[in-house]
Coordinates of N, CA and C in Angstrom, one line a residue:
M1 N 15.9 -32.3 24.2 CA 14.7 -31.9 23.5 C 14.7 -30.4 23.1
K2 N 15.2 -29.6 24.0 CA 15.2 -28.2 23.8 C 16.2 -27.9 22.7
K3 N 17.4 -28.6 22.7 CA 18.4 -28.4 21.6 C 17.9 -28.8 20.3
I4 N 17.1 -29.8 20.2 CA 16.5 -30.3 19.0 C 15.5 -29.2 18.4
M5 N 14.7 -28.6 19.3 CA 13.8 -27.6 18.9 C 14.5 -26.4 18.4
I6 N 15.6 -26.0 19.1 CA 16.4 -24.8 18.6 C 17.0 -25.1 17.3
L7 N 17.5 -26.3 17.1 CA 18.1 -26.7 15.8 C 17.1 -26.7 14.7
I8 N 15.9 -27.2 15.0 CA 14.8 -27.2 13.9 C 14.5 -25.7 13.6
A9 N 14.4 -24.9 14.6 CA 14.1 -23.5 14.4 C 15.1 -22.8 13.5
L10 N 16.4 -23.1 13.8 CA 17.5 -22.5 13.0 C 17.5 -23.0 11.6
L11 N 17.2 -24.3 11.4 CA 17.1 -24.8 10.1 C 15.9 -24.2 9.3
L12 N 14.8 -24.0 10.0 CA 13.7 -23.3 9.3 C 14.0 -21.9 8.9
I13 N 14.7 -21.2 9.8 CA 15.1 -19.8 9.5 C 16.1 -19.8 8.4
A14 N 17.1 -20.7 8.4 CA 18.1 -20.8 7.3 C 17.4 -21.1 6.0
G15 N 16.4 -22.0 6.0 CA 15.6 -22.3 4.8 C 14.9 -21.2 4.3
A16 N 14.3 -20.4 5.2 CA 13.5 -19.2 4.7 C 14.4 -18.2 4.1
C17 N 15.6 -18.0 4.7 CA 16.6 -17.0 4.1 C 17.1 -17.5 2.8
A18 N 17.4 -18.8 2.7 CA 17.9 -19.4 1.5 C 16.9 -19.4 0.4
H19 N 15.6 -19.3 0.8 CA 14.5 -19.3 -0.2 C 14.5 -18.1 -1.0
G20 N 15.3 -17.1 -0.7 CA 15.5 -15.9 -1.5 C 14.4 -14.9 -1.4
G21 N 14.3 -14.2 -0.3 CA 13.4 -13.1 -0.2 C 11.9 -13.5 0.1
Y22 N 11.7 -14.6 0.8 CA 10.3 -15.0 1.1 C 9.5 -13.8 1.7
V23 N 10.1 -13.1 2.6 CA 9.4 -12.0 3.2 C 9.0 -11.0 2.2
V24 N 9.8 -10.7 1.2 CA 9.5 -9.7 0.2 C 8.4 -10.3 -0.7
K25 N 8.5 -11.6 -1.2 CA 7.5 -12.2 -2.0 C 6.2 -12.1 -1.4
K26 N 6.1 -12.6 -0.1 CA 4.8 -12.6 0.6 C 4.3 -11.2 0.8
G27 N 5.2 -10.3 1.1 CA 4.8 -8.9 1.2 C 4.2 -8.3 -0.1
I28 N 4.8 -8.6 -1.2 CA 4.3 -8.2 -2.5 C 2.9 -8.7 -2.7
Q29 N 2.6 -10.0 -2.4 CA 1.3 -10.5 -2.5 C 0.3 -9.9 -1.6
D30 N 0.7 -9.7 -0.4 CA -0.2 -9.1 0.6 C -0.5 -7.6 0.3
A31 N 0.5 -6.9 -0.2 CA 0.3 -5.5 -0.6 C -0.6 -5.4 -1.8
A32 N -0.4 -6.3 -2.7 CA -1.3 -6.2 -3.9 C -2.7 -6.5 -3.5
I33 N -3.0 -7.4 -2.6 CA -4.3 -7.7 -2.2 C -4.9 -6.5 -1.5
A34 N -4.1 -5.9 -0.6 CA -4.6 -4.7 0.2 C -4.9 -3.5 -0.7
I35 N -4.1 -3.3 -1.7 CA -4.3 -2.2 -2.6 C -5.5 -2.4 -3.5
K36 N -5.6 -3.7 -4.0 CA -6.7 -4.0 -4.8 C -8.1 -3.9 -4.0
T37 N -8.1 -4.4 -2.8 CA -9.3 -4.3 -2.0 C -9.7 -2.8 -1.7
A38 N -8.7 -2.0 -1.4 CA -8.9 -0.6 -1.1 C -9.5 0.1 -2.4
D39 N -8.9 -0.2 -3.5 CA -9.3 0.4 -4.8 C -10.7 0.0 -5.1
E40 N -11.1 -1.3 -5.0 CA -12.4 -1.8 -5.2 C -13.4 -1.1 -4.3
L41 N -13.1 -1.0 -3.0 CA -14.0 -0.4 -2.1 C -14.2 1.0 -2.4
L42 N -13.2 1.7 -2.8 CA -13.4 3.1 -3.2 C -14.2 3.3 -4.4
D43 N -14.0 2.4 -5.4 CA -14.8 2.5 -6.6 C -16.3 2.4 -6.3
K44 N -16.6 1.4 -5.3 CA -18.0 1.2 -4.9 C -18.5 2.4 -4.1
A45 N -17.6 3.0 -3.3 CA -18.0 4.0 -2.3 C -18.2 5.4 -2.9
I46 N -17.6 5.7 -4.0 CA -17.6 7.1 -4.5 C -19.0 7.6 -4.6
P47 N -20.0 6.9 -5.2 CA -21.4 7.5 -5.3 C -22.0 7.7 -3.9
V48 N -21.7 6.8 -3.0 CA -22.2 6.9 -1.6 C -21.5 8.1 -0.9
L49 N -20.2 8.3 -1.1 CA -19.5 9.4 -0.5 C -20.0 10.7 -0.9
G50 N -20.4 10.9 -2.2 CA -21.0 12.1 -2.6 C -22.2 12.5 -1.8
E51 N -23.1 11.5 -1.6 CA -24.3 11.7 -0.8 C -24.0 11.9 0.6
K52 N -23.0 11.2 1.1 CA -22.6 11.4 2.6 C -22.1 12.8 2.8
F53 N -21.2 13.3 1.9 CA -20.7 14.6 2.0 C -21.8 15.6 1.9
T54 N -22.7 15.4 1.1 CA -23.9 16.4 0.9 C -24.6 16.4 2.3
Q55 N -24.9 15.3 2.9 CA -25.6 15.3 4.1 C -24.8 15.9 5.3
E56 N -23.5 15.7 5.3 CA -22.7 16.3 6.3 C -22.6 17.8 6.2
L57 N -22.7 18.3 5.0 CA -22.5 19.8 4.7 C -23.8 20.5 4.9
I58 N -25.0 19.9 4.7 CA -26.3 20.5 4.8 C -26.4 21.2 6.2
G59 N -26.6 22.4 6.2 CA -26.8 23.1 7.5 C -25.5 23.6 8.2
T60 N -24.4 23.2 7.6 CA -23.1 23.6 8.3 C -22.4 24.7 7.5
C61 N -22.9 25.0 6.3 CA -22.2 26.0 5.5 C -23.1 27.3 5.5
P62 N -22.4 28.4 5.6 CA -23.2 29.7 5.6 C -23.9 30.0 4.2
T63 N -23.3 29.5 3.1 CA -23.9 29.8 1.8 C -23.8 28.5 1.0
R64 N -24.7 28.5 0.0 CA -24.7 27.3 -0.9 C -23.4 27.1 -1.7
E65 N -22.8 28.3 -2.1 CA -21.6 28.2 -2.8 C -20.5 27.6 -2.0
E66 N -20.4 28.0 -0.7 CA -19.4 27.4 0.2 C -19.6 25.9 0.4
C67 N -20.9 25.5 0.5 CA -21.1 24.0 0.6 C -20.7 23.3 -0.7
E68 N -21.0 23.9 -1.8 CA -20.6 23.2 -3.1 C -19.0 23.2 -3.2
E69 N -18.4 24.2 -2.7 CA -16.9 24.3 -2.8 C -16.3 23.2 -1.8
Q70 N -16.9 23.1 -0.6 CA -16.4 22.1 0.3 C -16.7 20.7 -0.2
W71 N -17.8 20.5 -0.8 CA -18.2 19.2 -1.4 C -17.2 18.8 -2.5
A72 N -16.9 19.8 -3.4 CA -16.0 19.5 -4.5 C -14.6 19.2 -3.9
D73 N -14.2 19.9 -2.9 CA -12.9 19.7 -2.3 C -12.8 18.2 -1.8
K74 N -13.8 17.8 -1.1 CA -13.8 16.4 -0.5 C -13.8 15.4 -1.6
M75 N -14.6 15.6 -2.7 CA -14.6 14.6 -3.8 C -13.3 14.6 -4.5
S76 N -12.7 15.8 -4.6 CA -11.3 15.9 -5.2 C -10.3 15.1 -4.4
R77 N -10.4 15.1 -3.1 CA -9.4 14.4 -2.3 C -9.7 12.9 -2.5
V78 N -10.9 12.5 -2.6 CA -11.2 11.0 -2.9 C -10.6 10.6 -4.3
E79 N -10.8 11.5 -5.3 CA -10.3 11.2 -6.6 C -8.8 11.1 -6.6
Q80 N -8.2 12.0 -5.8 CA -6.7 12.0 -5.7 C -6.2 10.7 -5.0
A81 N -7.0 10.2 -4.0 CA -6.7 9.0 -3.4 C -6.8 7.8 -4.3
V82 N -7.8 7.8 -5.2 CA -8.0 6.7 -6.2 C -6.8 6.8 -7.1
S83 N -6.5 7.9 -7.6 CA -5.3 8.1 -8.5 C -4.0 7.6 -7.8
S84 N -3.8 7.9 -6.6 CA -2.6 7.4 -5.9 C -2.6 5.9 -5.8
L85 N -3.7 5.3 -5.5 CA -3.8 3.9 -5.4 C -3.5 3.2 -6.7
E86 N -4.0 3.8 -7.8 CA -3.8 3.2 -9.1 C -2.3 3.3 -9.4
I87 N -1.7 4.4 -9.1 CA -0.2 4.5 -9.4 C 0.5 3.5 -8.5
A88 N 0.2 3.4 -7.2 CA 0.8 2.4 -6.3 C 0.7 1.0 -6.9
K89 N -0.5 0.7 -7.4 CA -0.8 -0.6 -7.9 C 0.2 -0.9 -9.1
D90 N 0.3 0.1 -10.0 CA 1.2 -0.1 -11.2 C 2.6 -0.2 -10.8
L91 N 3.0 0.6 -9.8 CA 4.4 0.6 -9.4 C 4.7 -0.8 -8.7
L92 N 3.7 -1.3 -7.9 CA 3.9 -2.6 -7.3 C 4.1 -3.7 -8.3
L93 N 3.4 -3.7 -9.4 CA 3.6 -4.7 -10.5 C 5.0 -4.6 -11.0
K94 N 5.5 -3.3 -11.3 CA 6.9 -3.2 -11.8 C 7.9 -3.6 -10.7
F95 N 7.6 -3.3 -9.5 CA 8.5 -3.7 -8.4 C 8.6 -5.3 -8.3
E96 N 7.5 -5.9 -8.5 CA 7.4 -7.4 -8.4 C 8.2 -8.0 -9.6
K97 N 8.0 -7.4 -10.8 CA 8.8 -7.9 -12.0 C 10.3 -7.7 -11.8
L98 N 10.7 -6.6 -11.3 CA 12.1 -6.4 -11.0 C 12.7 -7.3 -10.0
F99 N 11.9 -7.5 -8.9 CA 12.3 -8.4 -7.8 C 12.5 -9.8 -8.3
L100 N 11.5 -10.3 -9.1 CA 11.6 -11.7 -9.6 C 12.7 -11.8 -10.6
S101 N 12.9 -10.8 -11.4 CA 14.0 -10.8 -12.4 C 15.4 -10.9 -11.7
M102 N 15.5 -10.2 -10.6 CA 16.7 -10.3 -9.8 C 16.9 -11.6 -9.1
E103 N 15.8 -12.2 -8.7 CA 15.8 -13.5 -8.0 C 16.2 -14.6 -9.0
E104 N 15.8 -14.4 -10.2 CA 16.1 -15.5 -11.3 C 17.4 -15.2 -11.9
G105 N 18.1 -14.2 -11.5 CA 19.4 -13.9 -12.0 C 19.4 -13.2 -13.4
K106 N 18.3 -12.8 -13.8 CA 18.2 -12.1 -15.1 C 18.7 -10.6 -15.0
T107 N 18.6 -10.1 -13.8 CA 19.0 -8.7 -13.5 C 19.9 -8.7 -12.3
K108 N 20.9 -7.9 -12.4 CA 21.8 -7.8 -11.2 C 21.1 -7.4 -10.0
K109 N 21.4 -8.2 -8.9 CA 20.7 -7.9 -7.6 C 21.2 -6.5 -7.1
S110 N 20.2 -5.7 -6.9 CA 20.4 -4.3 -6.4 C 19.3 -3.9 -5.4
P111 N 19.6 -4.2 -4.1 CA 18.6 -3.9 -3.1 C 18.3 -2.4 -3.1
S112 N 19.3 -1.6 -3.4 CA 19.0 -0.1 -3.4 C 18.0 0.3 -4.4
R113 N 18.0 -0.3 -5.6 CA 16.9 -0.1 -6.6 C 15.6 -0.5 -6.1
L114 N 15.5 -1.6 -5.4 CA 14.2 -2.1 -4.9 C 13.8 -1.2 -3.7
I115 N 14.7 -0.7 -2.9 CA 14.3 0.2 -1.8 C 13.8 1.5 -2.3
V116 N 14.4 2.0 -3.4 CA 13.9 3.3 -4.0 C 12.5 3.1 -4.5
K117 N 12.3 1.9 -5.2 CA 10.9 1.6 -5.8 C 9.9 1.4 -4.6
A118 N 10.3 0.8 -3.6 CA 9.4 0.6 -2.4 C 9.0 1.9 -1.8
A119 N 10.0 2.8 -1.7 CA 9.8 4.1 -1.1 C 8.8 4.9 -2.0
N120 N 8.9 4.8 -3.3 CA 8.0 5.4 -4.2 C 6.6 4.9 -4.0
I121 N 6.4 3.6 -3.9 CA 5.1 3.0 -3.7 C 4.5 3.5 -2.3
L122 N 5.4 3.5 -1.3 CA 5.0 4.0 0.0 C 4.5 5.5 -0.1
H123 N 5.2 6.3 -0.9 CA 4.8 7.7 -1.0 C 3.4 7.8 -1.5
H124 N 3.0 7.0 -2.6 CA 1.7 7.1 -3.1 C 0.6 6.5 -2.2
L125 N 1.0 5.4 -1.5 CA 0.0 4.9 -0.5 C -0.2 5.8 0.6
R126 N 0.8 6.5 1.1 CA 0.7 7.4 2.2 C -0.1 8.6 1.8
S127 N 0.0 9.0 0.5 CA -0.7 10.1 0.0 C -2.2 9.8 -0.1
A128 N -2.5 8.6 -0.5 CA -3.9 8.1 -0.6 C -4.5 8.1 0.9
L129 N -3.7 7.5 1.8 CA -4.1 7.5 3.2 C -4.4 8.8 3.7
K130 N -3.6 9.8 3.5 CA -3.8 11.2 4.0 C -5.0 11.8 3.4
D131 N -5.2 11.6 2.1 CA -6.4 12.2 1.4 C -7.7 11.5 2.0
L132 N -7.7 10.2 2.2 CA -8.9 9.6 2.7 C -9.2 9.9 4.1
E133 N -8.1 10.0 4.9 CA -8.3 10.4 6.3 C -8.9 11.8 6.4
A134 N -8.4 12.7 5.5 CA -8.9 14.1 5.5 C -10.4 14.3 5.3
V135 N -11.0 13.3 4.6 CA -12.4 13.4 4.3 C -13.2 12.4 5.2
G136 N -12.5 11.7 6.1 CA -13.3 10.8 7.0 C -13.7 9.5 6.4
V137 N -12.9 9.0 5.4 CA -13.2 7.7 4.8 C -12.4 6.6 5.5
N138 N -13.0 5.4 5.7 CA -12.3 4.3 6.3 C -11.0 4.0 5.5
T139 N -9.9 3.9 6.2 CA -8.6 3.7 5.6 C -7.9 2.4 6.0
D140 N -8.6 1.5 6.5 CA -8.0 0.3 7.0 C -7.2 -0.5 6.0
E141 N -7.7 -0.7 4.8 CA -7.0 -1.4 3.8 C -5.8 -0.7 3.3
V142 N -5.9 0.7 3.1 CA -4.8 1.5 2.7 C -3.7 1.4 3.8
A143 N -4.1 1.6 5.0 CA -3.1 1.5 6.2 C -2.4 0.2 6.2
D144 N -3.2 -0.9 5.9 CA -2.6 -2.2 5.8 C -1.5 -2.3 4.7
A145 N -1.8 -1.7 3.6 CA -0.9 -1.7 2.4 C 0.4 -0.9 2.8
V146 N 0.2 0.2 3.5 CA 1.4 1.0 4.0 C 2.2 0.2 4.9
R147 N 1.6 -0.5 5.9 CA 2.4 -1.3 6.8 C 3.2 -2.4 6.1
I148 N 2.5 -3.1 5.1 CA 3.1 -4.2 4.4 C 4.3 -3.6 3.6
M149 N 4.1 -2.5 2.9 CA 5.2 -2.0 2.1 C 6.4 -1.5 3.0
E150 N 6.1 -1.0 4.2 CA 7.1 -0.7 5.2 C 7.9 -1.9 5.6
G151 N 7.2 -3.0 5.7 CA 7.8 -4.3 6.1 C 8.7 -4.8 4.9
I152 N 8.3 -4.6 3.7 CA 9.1 -5.0 2.6 C 10.4 -4.1 2.5
A153 N 10.2 -2.8 2.7 CA 11.4 -1.9 2.7 C 12.4 -2.3 3.8
E154 N 11.8 -2.6 5.0 CA 12.7 -3.0 6.1 C 13.5 -4.3 5.7
A155 N 12.7 -5.3 5.1 CA 13.4 -6.5 4.8 C 14.5 -6.3 3.7
L156 N 14.2 -5.4 2.8 CA 15.3 -5.1 1.8 C 16.5 -4.4 2.4
K157 N 16.2 -3.5 3.4 CA 17.3 -2.8 4.0 C 18.1 -3.8 4.9
G158 N 17.4 -4.8 5.4 CA 18.1 -5.8 6.2 C 18.8 -6.9 5.4
G159 N 18.7 -6.7 4.0 CA 19.5 -7.6 3.2 C 18.8 -8.9 2.8
E160 N 17.4 -9.0 3.0 CA 16.7 -10.2 2.7 C 16.3 -10.3 1.2
L161 N 17.3 -10.2 0.4 CA 17.0 -10.3 -1.1 C 17.4 -11.6 -1.6

């Protein structure tokens, strides 16, 4: 019975590998969802964040000008995070198109090209994560997207194309 279970497990693993990058395909879908969710949450949160930052800074700054400067810095970090997420979203779409083109045989398989593109997406996601953490904004969705893209990069490095 144990040998049959091992055989079934091996067949499932072989099927997954033969399916041509299931890990990468699933990762692309999951990353797209995480990035989209983070982007939507930030869009809704920006007006609230402005008020939150105002309340946090009241009474903590020696001068009004310093408060305004700190508020502007925080909002600028949020805007940078939004921009980084938008770039990551666009790059992920291009990454997906390239991956699918390679899978369909329309483009020569080149894991190194995909790894470079995944690293670029990771750079923008990490930048967004850093900016949001700096101003105390919940970063769960962005952190999820970073972990997913790291998984995709590892799968590509492991030859799961």
